[in-house]
Coordinates of C-alpha atoms (C1' of nucleotides) in Angstrom, one line a residue:
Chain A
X732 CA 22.5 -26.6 -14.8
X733 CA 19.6 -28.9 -14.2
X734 CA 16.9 -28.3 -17.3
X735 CA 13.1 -27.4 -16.6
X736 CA 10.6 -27.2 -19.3
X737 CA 9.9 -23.3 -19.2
X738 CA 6.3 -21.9 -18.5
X739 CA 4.7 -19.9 -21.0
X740 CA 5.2 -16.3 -19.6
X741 CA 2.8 -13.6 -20.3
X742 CA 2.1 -9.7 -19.7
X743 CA -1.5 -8.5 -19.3
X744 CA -2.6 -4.9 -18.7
X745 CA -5.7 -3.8 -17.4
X746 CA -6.3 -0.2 -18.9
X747 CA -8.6 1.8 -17.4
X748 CA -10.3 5.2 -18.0
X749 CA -13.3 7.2 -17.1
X750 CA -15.6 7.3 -19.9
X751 CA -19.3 9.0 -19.8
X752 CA -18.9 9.3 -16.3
X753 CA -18.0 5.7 -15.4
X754 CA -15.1 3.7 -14.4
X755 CA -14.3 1.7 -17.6
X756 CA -11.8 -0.9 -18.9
X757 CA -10.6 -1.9 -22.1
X758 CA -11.2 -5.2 -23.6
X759 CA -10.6 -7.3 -26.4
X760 CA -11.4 -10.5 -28.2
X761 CA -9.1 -13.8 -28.2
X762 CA -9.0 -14.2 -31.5
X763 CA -10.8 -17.0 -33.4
X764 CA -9.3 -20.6 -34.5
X765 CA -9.9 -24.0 -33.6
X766 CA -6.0 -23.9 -31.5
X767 CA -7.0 -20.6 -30.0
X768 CA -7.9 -20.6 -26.1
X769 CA -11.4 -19.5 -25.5
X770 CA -11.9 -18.3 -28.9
X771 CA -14.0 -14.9 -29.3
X772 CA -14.1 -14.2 -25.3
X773 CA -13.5 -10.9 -24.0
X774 CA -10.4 -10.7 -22.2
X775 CA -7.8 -8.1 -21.3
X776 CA -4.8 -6.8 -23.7
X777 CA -1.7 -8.8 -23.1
X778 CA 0.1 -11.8 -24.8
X779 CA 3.8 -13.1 -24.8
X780 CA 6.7 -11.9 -24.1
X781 CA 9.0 -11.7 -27.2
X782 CA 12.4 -11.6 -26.1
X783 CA 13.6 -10.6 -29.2
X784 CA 11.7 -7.2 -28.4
X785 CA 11.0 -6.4 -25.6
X786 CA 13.7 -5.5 -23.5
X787 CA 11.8 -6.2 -19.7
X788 CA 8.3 -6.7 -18.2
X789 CA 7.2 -2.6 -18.8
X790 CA 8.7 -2.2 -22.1
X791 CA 6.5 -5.5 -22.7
X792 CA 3.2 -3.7 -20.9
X793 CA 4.0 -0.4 -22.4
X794 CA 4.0 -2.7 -26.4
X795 CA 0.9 -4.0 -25.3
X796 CA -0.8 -0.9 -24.3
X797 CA 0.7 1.1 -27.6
X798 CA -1.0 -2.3 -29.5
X799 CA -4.7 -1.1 -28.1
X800 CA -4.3 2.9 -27.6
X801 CA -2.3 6.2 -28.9
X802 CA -1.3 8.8 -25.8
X803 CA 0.9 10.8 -24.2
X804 CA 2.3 8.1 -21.4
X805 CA 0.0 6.9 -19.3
X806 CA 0.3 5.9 -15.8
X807 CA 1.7 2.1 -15.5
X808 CA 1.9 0.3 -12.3
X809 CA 2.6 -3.8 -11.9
X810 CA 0.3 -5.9 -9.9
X811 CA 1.5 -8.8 -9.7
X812 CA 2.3 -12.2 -11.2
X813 CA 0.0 -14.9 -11.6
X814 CA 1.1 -18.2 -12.4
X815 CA 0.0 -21.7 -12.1
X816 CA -0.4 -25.2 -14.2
X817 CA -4.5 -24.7 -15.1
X818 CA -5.0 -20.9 -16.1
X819 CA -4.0 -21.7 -19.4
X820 CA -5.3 -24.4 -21.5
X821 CA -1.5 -24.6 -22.9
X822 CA 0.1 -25.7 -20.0
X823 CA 1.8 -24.4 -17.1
X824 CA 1.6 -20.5 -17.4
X825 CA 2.8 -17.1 -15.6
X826 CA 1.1 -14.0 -16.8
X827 CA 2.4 -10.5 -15.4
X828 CA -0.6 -7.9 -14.4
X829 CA -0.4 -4.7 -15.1
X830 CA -2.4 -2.1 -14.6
X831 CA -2.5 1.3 -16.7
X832 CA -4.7 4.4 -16.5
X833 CA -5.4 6.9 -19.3
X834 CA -7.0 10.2 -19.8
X835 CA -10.6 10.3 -21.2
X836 CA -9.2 11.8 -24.1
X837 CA -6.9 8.6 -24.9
X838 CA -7.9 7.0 -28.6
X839 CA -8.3 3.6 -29.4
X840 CA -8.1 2.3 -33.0
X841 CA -11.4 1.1 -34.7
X842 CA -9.4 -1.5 -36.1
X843 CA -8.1 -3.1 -32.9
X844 CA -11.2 -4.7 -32.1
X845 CA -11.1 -3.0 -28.3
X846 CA -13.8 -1.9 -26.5
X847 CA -14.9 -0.2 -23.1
X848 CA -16.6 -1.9 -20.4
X849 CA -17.9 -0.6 -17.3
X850 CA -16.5 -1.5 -14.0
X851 CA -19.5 -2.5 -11.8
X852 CA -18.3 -3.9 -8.2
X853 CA -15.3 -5.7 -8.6
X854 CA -15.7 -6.7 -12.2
X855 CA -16.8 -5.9 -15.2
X856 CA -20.6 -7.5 -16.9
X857 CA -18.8 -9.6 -19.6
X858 CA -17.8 -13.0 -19.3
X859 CA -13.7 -13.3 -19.6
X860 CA -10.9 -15.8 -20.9
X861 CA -8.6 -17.2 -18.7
X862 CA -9.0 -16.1 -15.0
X863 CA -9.0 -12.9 -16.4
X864 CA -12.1 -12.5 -14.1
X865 CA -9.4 -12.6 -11.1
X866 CA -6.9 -10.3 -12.7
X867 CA -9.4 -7.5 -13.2
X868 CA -11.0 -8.1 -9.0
X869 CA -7.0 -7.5 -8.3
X870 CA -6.3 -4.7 -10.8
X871 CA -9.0 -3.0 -9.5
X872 CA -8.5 -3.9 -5.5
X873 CA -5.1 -2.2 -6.5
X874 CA -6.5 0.8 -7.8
X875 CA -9.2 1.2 -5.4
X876 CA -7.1 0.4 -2.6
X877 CA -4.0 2.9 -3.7
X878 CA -7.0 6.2 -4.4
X879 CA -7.6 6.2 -0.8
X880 CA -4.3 7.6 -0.1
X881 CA -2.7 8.6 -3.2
X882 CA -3.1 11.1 -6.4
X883 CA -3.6 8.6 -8.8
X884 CA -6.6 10.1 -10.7
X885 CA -4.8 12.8 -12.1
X886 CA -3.4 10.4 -14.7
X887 CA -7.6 10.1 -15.2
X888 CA -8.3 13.5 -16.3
X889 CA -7.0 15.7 -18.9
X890 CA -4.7 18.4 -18.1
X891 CA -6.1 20.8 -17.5
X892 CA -8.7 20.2 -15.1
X893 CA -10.9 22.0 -12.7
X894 CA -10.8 20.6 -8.8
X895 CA -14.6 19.2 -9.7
X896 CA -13.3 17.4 -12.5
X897 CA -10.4 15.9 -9.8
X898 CA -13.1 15.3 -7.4
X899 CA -15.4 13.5 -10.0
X900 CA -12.8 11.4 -11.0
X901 CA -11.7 10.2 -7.3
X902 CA -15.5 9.5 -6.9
X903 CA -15.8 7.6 -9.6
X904 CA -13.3 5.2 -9.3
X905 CA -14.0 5.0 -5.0
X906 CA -17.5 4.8 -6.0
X907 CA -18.6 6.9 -3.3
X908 CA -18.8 10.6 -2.5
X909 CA -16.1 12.8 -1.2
X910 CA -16.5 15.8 0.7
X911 CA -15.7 18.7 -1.1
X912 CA -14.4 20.9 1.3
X913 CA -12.0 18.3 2.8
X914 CA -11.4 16.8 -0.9
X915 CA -9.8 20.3 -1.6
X916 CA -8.0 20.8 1.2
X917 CA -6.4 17.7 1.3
X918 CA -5.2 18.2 -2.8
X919 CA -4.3 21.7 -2.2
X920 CA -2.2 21.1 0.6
X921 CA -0.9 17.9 -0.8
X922 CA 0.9 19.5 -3.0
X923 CA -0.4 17.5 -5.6
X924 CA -1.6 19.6 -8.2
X925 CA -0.8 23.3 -9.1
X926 CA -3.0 26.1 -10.6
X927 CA -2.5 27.2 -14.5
X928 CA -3.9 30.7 -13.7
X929 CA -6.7 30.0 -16.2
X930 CA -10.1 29.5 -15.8
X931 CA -12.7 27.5 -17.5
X932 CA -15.5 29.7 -18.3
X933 CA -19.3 28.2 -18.3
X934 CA -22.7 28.8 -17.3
X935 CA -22.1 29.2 -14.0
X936 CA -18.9 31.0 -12.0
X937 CA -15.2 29.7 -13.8
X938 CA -13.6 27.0 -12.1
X939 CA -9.8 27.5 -11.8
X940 CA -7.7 25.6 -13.8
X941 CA -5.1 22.8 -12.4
X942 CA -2.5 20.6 -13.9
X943 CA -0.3 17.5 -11.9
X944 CA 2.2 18.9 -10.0
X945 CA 5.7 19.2 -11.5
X946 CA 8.5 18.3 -10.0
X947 CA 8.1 15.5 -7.8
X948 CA 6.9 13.6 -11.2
X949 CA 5.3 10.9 -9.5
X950 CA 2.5 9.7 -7.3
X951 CA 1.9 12.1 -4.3
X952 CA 0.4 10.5 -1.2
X953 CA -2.0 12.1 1.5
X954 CA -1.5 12.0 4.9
X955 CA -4.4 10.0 5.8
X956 CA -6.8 8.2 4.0
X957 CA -10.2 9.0 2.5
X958 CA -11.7 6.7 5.1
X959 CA -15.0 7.3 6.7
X960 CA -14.8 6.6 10.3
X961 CA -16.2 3.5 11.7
Chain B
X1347 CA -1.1 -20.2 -32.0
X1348 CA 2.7 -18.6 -33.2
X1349 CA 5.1 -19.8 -30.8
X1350 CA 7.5 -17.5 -29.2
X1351 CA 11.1 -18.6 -27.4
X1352 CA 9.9 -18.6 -23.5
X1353 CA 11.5 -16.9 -21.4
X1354 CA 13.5 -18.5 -18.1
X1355 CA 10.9 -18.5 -15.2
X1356 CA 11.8 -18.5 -11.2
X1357 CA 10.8 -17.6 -7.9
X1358 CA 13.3 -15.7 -5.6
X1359 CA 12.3 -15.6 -1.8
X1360 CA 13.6 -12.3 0.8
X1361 CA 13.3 -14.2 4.2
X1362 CA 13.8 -11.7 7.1
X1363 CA 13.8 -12.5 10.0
X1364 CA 14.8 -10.8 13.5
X1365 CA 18.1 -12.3 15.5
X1366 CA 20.2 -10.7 18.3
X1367 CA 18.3 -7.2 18.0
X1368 CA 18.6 -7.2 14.2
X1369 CA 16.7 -7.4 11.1
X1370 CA 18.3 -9.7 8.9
X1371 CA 18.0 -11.8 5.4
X1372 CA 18.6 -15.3 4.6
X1373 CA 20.9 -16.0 1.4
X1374 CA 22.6 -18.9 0.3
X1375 CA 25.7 -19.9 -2.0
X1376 CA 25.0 -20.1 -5.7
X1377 CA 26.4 -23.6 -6.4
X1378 CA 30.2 -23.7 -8.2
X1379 CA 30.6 -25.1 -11.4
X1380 CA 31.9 -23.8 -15.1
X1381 CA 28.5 -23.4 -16.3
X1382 CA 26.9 -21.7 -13.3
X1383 CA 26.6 -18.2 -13.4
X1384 CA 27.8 -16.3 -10.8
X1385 CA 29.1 -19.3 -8.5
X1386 CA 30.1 -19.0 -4.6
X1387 CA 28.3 -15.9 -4.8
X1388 CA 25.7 -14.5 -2.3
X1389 CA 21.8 -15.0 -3.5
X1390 CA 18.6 -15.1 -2.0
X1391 CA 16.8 -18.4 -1.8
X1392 CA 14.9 -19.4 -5.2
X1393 CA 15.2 -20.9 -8.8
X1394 CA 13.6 -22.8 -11.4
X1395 CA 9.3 -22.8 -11.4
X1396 CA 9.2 -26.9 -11.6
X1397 CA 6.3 -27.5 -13.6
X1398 CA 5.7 -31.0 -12.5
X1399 CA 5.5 -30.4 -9.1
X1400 CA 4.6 -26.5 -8.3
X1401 CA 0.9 -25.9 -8.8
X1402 CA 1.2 -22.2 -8.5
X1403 CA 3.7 -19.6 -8.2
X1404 CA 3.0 -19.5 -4.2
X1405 CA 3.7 -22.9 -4.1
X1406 CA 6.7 -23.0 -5.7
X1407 CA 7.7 -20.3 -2.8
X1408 CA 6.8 -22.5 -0.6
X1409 CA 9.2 -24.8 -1.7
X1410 CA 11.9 -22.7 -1.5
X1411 CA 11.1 -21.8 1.8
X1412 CA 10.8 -24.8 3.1
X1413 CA 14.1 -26.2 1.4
X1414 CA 15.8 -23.7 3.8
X1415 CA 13.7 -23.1 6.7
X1416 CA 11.7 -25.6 9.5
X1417 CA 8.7 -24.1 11.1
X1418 CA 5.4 -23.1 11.4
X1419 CA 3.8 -21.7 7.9
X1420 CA 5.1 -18.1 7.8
X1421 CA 4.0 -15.0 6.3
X1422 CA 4.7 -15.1 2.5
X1423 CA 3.8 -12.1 0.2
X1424 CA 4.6 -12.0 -3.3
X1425 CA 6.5 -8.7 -4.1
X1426 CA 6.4 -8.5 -8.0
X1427 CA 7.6 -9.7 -11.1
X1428 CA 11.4 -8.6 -12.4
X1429 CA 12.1 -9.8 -16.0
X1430 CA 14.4 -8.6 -18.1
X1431 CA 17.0 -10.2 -21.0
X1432 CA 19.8 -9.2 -18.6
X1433 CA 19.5 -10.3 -15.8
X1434 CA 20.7 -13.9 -15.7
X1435 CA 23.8 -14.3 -18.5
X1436 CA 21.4 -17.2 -19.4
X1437 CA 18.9 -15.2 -21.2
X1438 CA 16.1 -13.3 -20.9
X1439 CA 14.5 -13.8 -17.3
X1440 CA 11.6 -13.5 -15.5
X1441 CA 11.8 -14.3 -11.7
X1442 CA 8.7 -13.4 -9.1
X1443 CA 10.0 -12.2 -5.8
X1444 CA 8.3 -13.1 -2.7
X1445 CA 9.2 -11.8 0.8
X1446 CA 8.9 -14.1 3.8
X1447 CA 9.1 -13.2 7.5
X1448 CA 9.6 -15.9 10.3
X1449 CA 9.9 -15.8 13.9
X1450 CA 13.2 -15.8 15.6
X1451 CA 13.1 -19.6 16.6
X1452 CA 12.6 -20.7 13.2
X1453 CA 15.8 -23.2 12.4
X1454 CA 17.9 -23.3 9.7
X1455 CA 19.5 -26.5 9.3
X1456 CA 23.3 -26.5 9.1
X1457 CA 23.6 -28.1 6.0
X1458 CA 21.9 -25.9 3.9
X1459 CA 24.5 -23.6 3.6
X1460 CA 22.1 -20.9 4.1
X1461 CA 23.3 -17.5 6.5
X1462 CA 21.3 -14.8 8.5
X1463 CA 23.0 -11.3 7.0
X1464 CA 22.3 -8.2 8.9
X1465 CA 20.2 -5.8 6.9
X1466 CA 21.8 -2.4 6.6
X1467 CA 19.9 0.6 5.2
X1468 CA 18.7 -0.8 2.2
X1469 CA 20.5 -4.1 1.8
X1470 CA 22.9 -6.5 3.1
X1471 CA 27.1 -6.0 3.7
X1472 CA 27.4 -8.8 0.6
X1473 CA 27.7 -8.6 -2.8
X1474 CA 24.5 -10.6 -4.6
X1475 CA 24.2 -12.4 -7.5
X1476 CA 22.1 -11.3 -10.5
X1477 CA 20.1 -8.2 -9.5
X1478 CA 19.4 -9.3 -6.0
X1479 CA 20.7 -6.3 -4.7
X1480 CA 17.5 -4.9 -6.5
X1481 CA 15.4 -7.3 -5.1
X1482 CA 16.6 -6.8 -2.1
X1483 CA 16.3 -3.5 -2.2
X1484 CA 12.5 -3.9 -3.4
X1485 CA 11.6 -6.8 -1.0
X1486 CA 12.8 -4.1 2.1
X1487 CA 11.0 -1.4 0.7
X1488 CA 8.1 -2.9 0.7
X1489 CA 8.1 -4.8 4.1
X1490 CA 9.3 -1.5 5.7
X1491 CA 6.2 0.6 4.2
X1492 CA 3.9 -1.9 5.0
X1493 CA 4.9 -1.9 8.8
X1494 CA 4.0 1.3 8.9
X1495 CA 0.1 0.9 8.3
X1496 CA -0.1 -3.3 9.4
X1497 CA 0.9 -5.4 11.8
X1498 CA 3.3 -7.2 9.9
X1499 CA 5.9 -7.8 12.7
X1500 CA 3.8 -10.1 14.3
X1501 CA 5.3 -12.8 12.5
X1502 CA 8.6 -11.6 13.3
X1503 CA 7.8 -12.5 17.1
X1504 CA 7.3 -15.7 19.0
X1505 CA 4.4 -16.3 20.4
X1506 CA 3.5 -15.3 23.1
X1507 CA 4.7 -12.3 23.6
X1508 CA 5.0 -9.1 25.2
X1509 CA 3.8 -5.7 23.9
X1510 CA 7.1 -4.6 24.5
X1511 CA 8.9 -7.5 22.5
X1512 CA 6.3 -6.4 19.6
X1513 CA 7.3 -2.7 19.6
X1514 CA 10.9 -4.4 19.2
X1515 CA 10.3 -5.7 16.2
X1516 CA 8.8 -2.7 14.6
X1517 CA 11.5 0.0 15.7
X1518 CA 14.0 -2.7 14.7
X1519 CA 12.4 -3.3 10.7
X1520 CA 11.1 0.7 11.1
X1521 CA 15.0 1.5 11.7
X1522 CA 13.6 3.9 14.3
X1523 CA 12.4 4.1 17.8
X1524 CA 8.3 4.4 17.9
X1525 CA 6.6 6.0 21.2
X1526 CA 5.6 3.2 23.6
X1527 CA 2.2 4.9 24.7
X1528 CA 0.9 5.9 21.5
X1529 CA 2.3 2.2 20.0
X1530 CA 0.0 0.3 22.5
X1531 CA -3.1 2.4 22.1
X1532 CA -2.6 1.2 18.5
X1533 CA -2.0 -2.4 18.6
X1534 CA -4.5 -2.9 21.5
X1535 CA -7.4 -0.6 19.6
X1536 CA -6.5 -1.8 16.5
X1537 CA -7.5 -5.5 17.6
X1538 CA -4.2 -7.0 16.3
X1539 CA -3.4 -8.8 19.5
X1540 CA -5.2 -10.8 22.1
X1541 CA -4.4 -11.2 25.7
X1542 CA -3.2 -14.6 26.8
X1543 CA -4.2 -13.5 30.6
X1544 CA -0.3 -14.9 31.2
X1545 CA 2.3 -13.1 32.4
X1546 CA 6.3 -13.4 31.8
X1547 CA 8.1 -13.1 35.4
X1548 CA 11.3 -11.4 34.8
X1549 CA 13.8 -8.8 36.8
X1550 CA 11.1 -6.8 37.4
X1551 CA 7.4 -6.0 36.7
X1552 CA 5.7 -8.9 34.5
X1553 CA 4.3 -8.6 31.1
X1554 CA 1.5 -9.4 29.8
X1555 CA 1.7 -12.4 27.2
X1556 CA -0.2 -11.6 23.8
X1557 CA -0.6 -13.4 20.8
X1558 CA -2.1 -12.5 17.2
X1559 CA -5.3 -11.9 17.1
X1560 CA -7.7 -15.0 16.1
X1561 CA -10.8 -14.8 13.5
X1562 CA -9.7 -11.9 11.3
X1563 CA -6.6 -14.6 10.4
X1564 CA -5.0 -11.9 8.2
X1565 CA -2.5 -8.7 8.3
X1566 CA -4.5 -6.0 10.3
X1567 CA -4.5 -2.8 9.2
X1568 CA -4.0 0.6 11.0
X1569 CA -5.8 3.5 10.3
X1570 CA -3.3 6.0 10.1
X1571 CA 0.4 5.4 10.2
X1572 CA 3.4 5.9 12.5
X1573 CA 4.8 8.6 10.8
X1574 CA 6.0 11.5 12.5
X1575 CA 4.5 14.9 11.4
X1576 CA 6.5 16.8 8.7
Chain C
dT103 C1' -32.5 38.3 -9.7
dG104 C1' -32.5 33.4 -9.8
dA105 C1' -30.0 29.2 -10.7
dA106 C1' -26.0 26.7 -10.6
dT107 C1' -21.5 25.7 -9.6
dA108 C1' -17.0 27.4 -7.3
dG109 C1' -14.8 28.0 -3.3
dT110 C1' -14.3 29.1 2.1
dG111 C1' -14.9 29.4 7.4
dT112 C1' -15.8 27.1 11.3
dC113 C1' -16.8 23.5 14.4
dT114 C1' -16.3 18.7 16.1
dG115 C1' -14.4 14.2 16.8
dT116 C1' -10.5 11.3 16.5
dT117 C1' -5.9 10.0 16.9
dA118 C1' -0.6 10.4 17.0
dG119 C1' 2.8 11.9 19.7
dA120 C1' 5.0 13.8 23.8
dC121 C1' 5.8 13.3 28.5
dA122 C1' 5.2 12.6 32.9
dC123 C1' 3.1 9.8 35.9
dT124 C1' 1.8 5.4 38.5
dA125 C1' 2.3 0.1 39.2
dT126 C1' 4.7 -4.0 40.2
dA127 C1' 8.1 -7.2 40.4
dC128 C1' 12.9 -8.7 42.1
dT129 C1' 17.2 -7.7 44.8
Chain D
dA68 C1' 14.1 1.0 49.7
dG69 C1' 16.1 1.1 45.1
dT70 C1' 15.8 0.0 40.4
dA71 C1' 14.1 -1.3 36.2
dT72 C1' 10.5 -2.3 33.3
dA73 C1' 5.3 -2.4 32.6
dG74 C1' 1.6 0.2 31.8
dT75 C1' -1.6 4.7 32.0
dG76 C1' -3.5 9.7 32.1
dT77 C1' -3.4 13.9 30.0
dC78 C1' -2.4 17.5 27.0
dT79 C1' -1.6 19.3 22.3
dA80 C1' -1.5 19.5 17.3
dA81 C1' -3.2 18.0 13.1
dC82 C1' -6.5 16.5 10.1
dA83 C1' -11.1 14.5 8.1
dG84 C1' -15.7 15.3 7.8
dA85 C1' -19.9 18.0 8.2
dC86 C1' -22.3 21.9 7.0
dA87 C1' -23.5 26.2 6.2
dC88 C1' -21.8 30.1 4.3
dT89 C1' -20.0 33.4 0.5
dA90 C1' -18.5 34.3 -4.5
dT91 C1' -19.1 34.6 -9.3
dT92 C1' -20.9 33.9 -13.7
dC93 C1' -24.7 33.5 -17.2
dA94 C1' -29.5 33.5 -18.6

DNA sequence: TGAATAGTGTCTGTTAGACACTATACT
DNA sequence: AGTATAGTGTCTAACAGACACTATTCA
């Protein structure tokens, strides 16, 4: 067996929630020190993969995200792998994307020094490390891409939720409006969520109560896509 | 900067390709020898990232591919990341799988050792190497869902050719025949192809010659998919 | 009773699929 | 003329989107 020097090999996770209404993601610092890569930059949760614990690429992502947030299990999907000689100062490097959503209930520990940034566009305001700026365009052309024509944003609400909450939530992330009538319609008949029997009670008339479909367990997909026509 | 043992980093490539009416999958030999694990078996085209000559992970793909094929440059996706310590008796692993497809004139030379293996169900006759089967598997999975919404199997044809050639290639990756009316209302509305104005004489009426579409460059999608109502 | 949100009925346009039809070459 | 394949016209079912309508609660 022929030797190769190894590249460094990395798992990042883009984690992303809907906080005051927005589409956010959580970020945190590269630490400081004169042999740290772009020291004090905003960039997203991830590191190496230590093979003396993890025991493959999601138990790695799943560390990571455990490092930044406490929850029941979130929604974890893998992206893709990105690897080339000059994203890391360190040499030759292949990171693994992943991309995670949590509830807006989800907590994150003072102490770990993350925070939430809103998504605007394809990105978020902040400068980041690496070409984390391309990871987060493909985490969320992912996302975006898979809402049109799957259930995804149940894993963005917490259970349980009305059918406005579910609608906010797929409007939030598409960035655009839905129409209700054809939004419910298309969740109700998808399958994809069922009714608790409860209602919420407010100022106006209750909405009925929903939780994620059991059962199937995972992602549901429509029919057809949200697509407006051209 | 604490240093961490890295892991073993590859690149495996799933080339299909279509011969005598079937889909089918290049592998090669793993090489024999004591310290070579799993030698004479089955595998799919790939190894070692080589740091001093790869500049991405793409490239290294390339490489592969061209090791084994000749021909023009071919569609190449990148499937995911599989990583695990299992997976290679060497230690803990991390390969990225990329799936290629190439038209049925593209040459193999002789020497590689390399073999076309007819794809059944959801993976080849042979017995694989590592967890190739899972690639495999994976690789399929995700060309044969992706055919149903793009045009993918226009790089399983030569060019030029006729509609009916193309509706070949997707009832032979679909594993299922597709209605001939409704499948050239799509392709032709959908923009995927282009009329060369040629025609191929044959037995009896000619076809029209198409190739892809120019400008556009990439995978076209469709705006609903093939399949049938439930 | 008014405001606000929840939820529904109905209409229209688009498209997949089915199926039968026409068109055009060679023998 | 017969045959085989290329290519089209038409009908139907299903669904997205639009939009207006009804329903229910609290203030």
């Amino acid at each position: 067996m022929k030797s190769f020097p190894r590249p460094l090999a990395t798992v990042d996770v883009a984690i992303f929630s809907i906080r005051e209404d927005a589409l956010r993601l959580l970020l945190v610092r590269r630490p400081d020190g004169a042999d740290e890569p772009f020291p004090g930059q905003w960039a997203l949760p991830g590191g190496f993969i230590d093979t003396a614990r993890d025991v493959d690429l999601e138990g790695c992502a799943m560390r990571k995200l455990a490092d930044k947030t406490g929850f029941r299990i979130p929604y974890l999907e893998q992206v893709g792998g990105f690897g080339n000689a000059k994203r890391d100062p360190r040499g030759w490097s292949v990171t693994q994307l992943y991309f995670a959503l949590v509830p807006p209930d989800a907590a994150v520990p003072d102490e770990s020094g993350a925070q939430w940034h809103a998504v605007h566009g394809d990105g978020v305001g902040a400068r980041l490390a690496f070409d984390h700026k391309q990871l987060v365009r493909a985490a969320l052309t992912r996302l975006r891409n898979k809402v049109e024509y799957t259930s995804l944003p149940v894993y963005l609400v917490t259970e349980p939720f009305t059918l406005g909450e579910l609608q906010r939530a797929f409007e939030v992330v598409l960035d655009r409006s839905v129409n209700k009538a054809a939004f419910r319609t298309r969740v109700l008949s998808a399958g994809l969520v069922e009714s608790t029997g409860e209602f919420r009670p407010g100022p106006t008339r209750p909405a009925e109560l929903y939780r994620a479909a059991r059962g199937a367990g995972d992602v549901k997909f429509f029919p057809r896509t949200f697509s407006p026509r051209s």
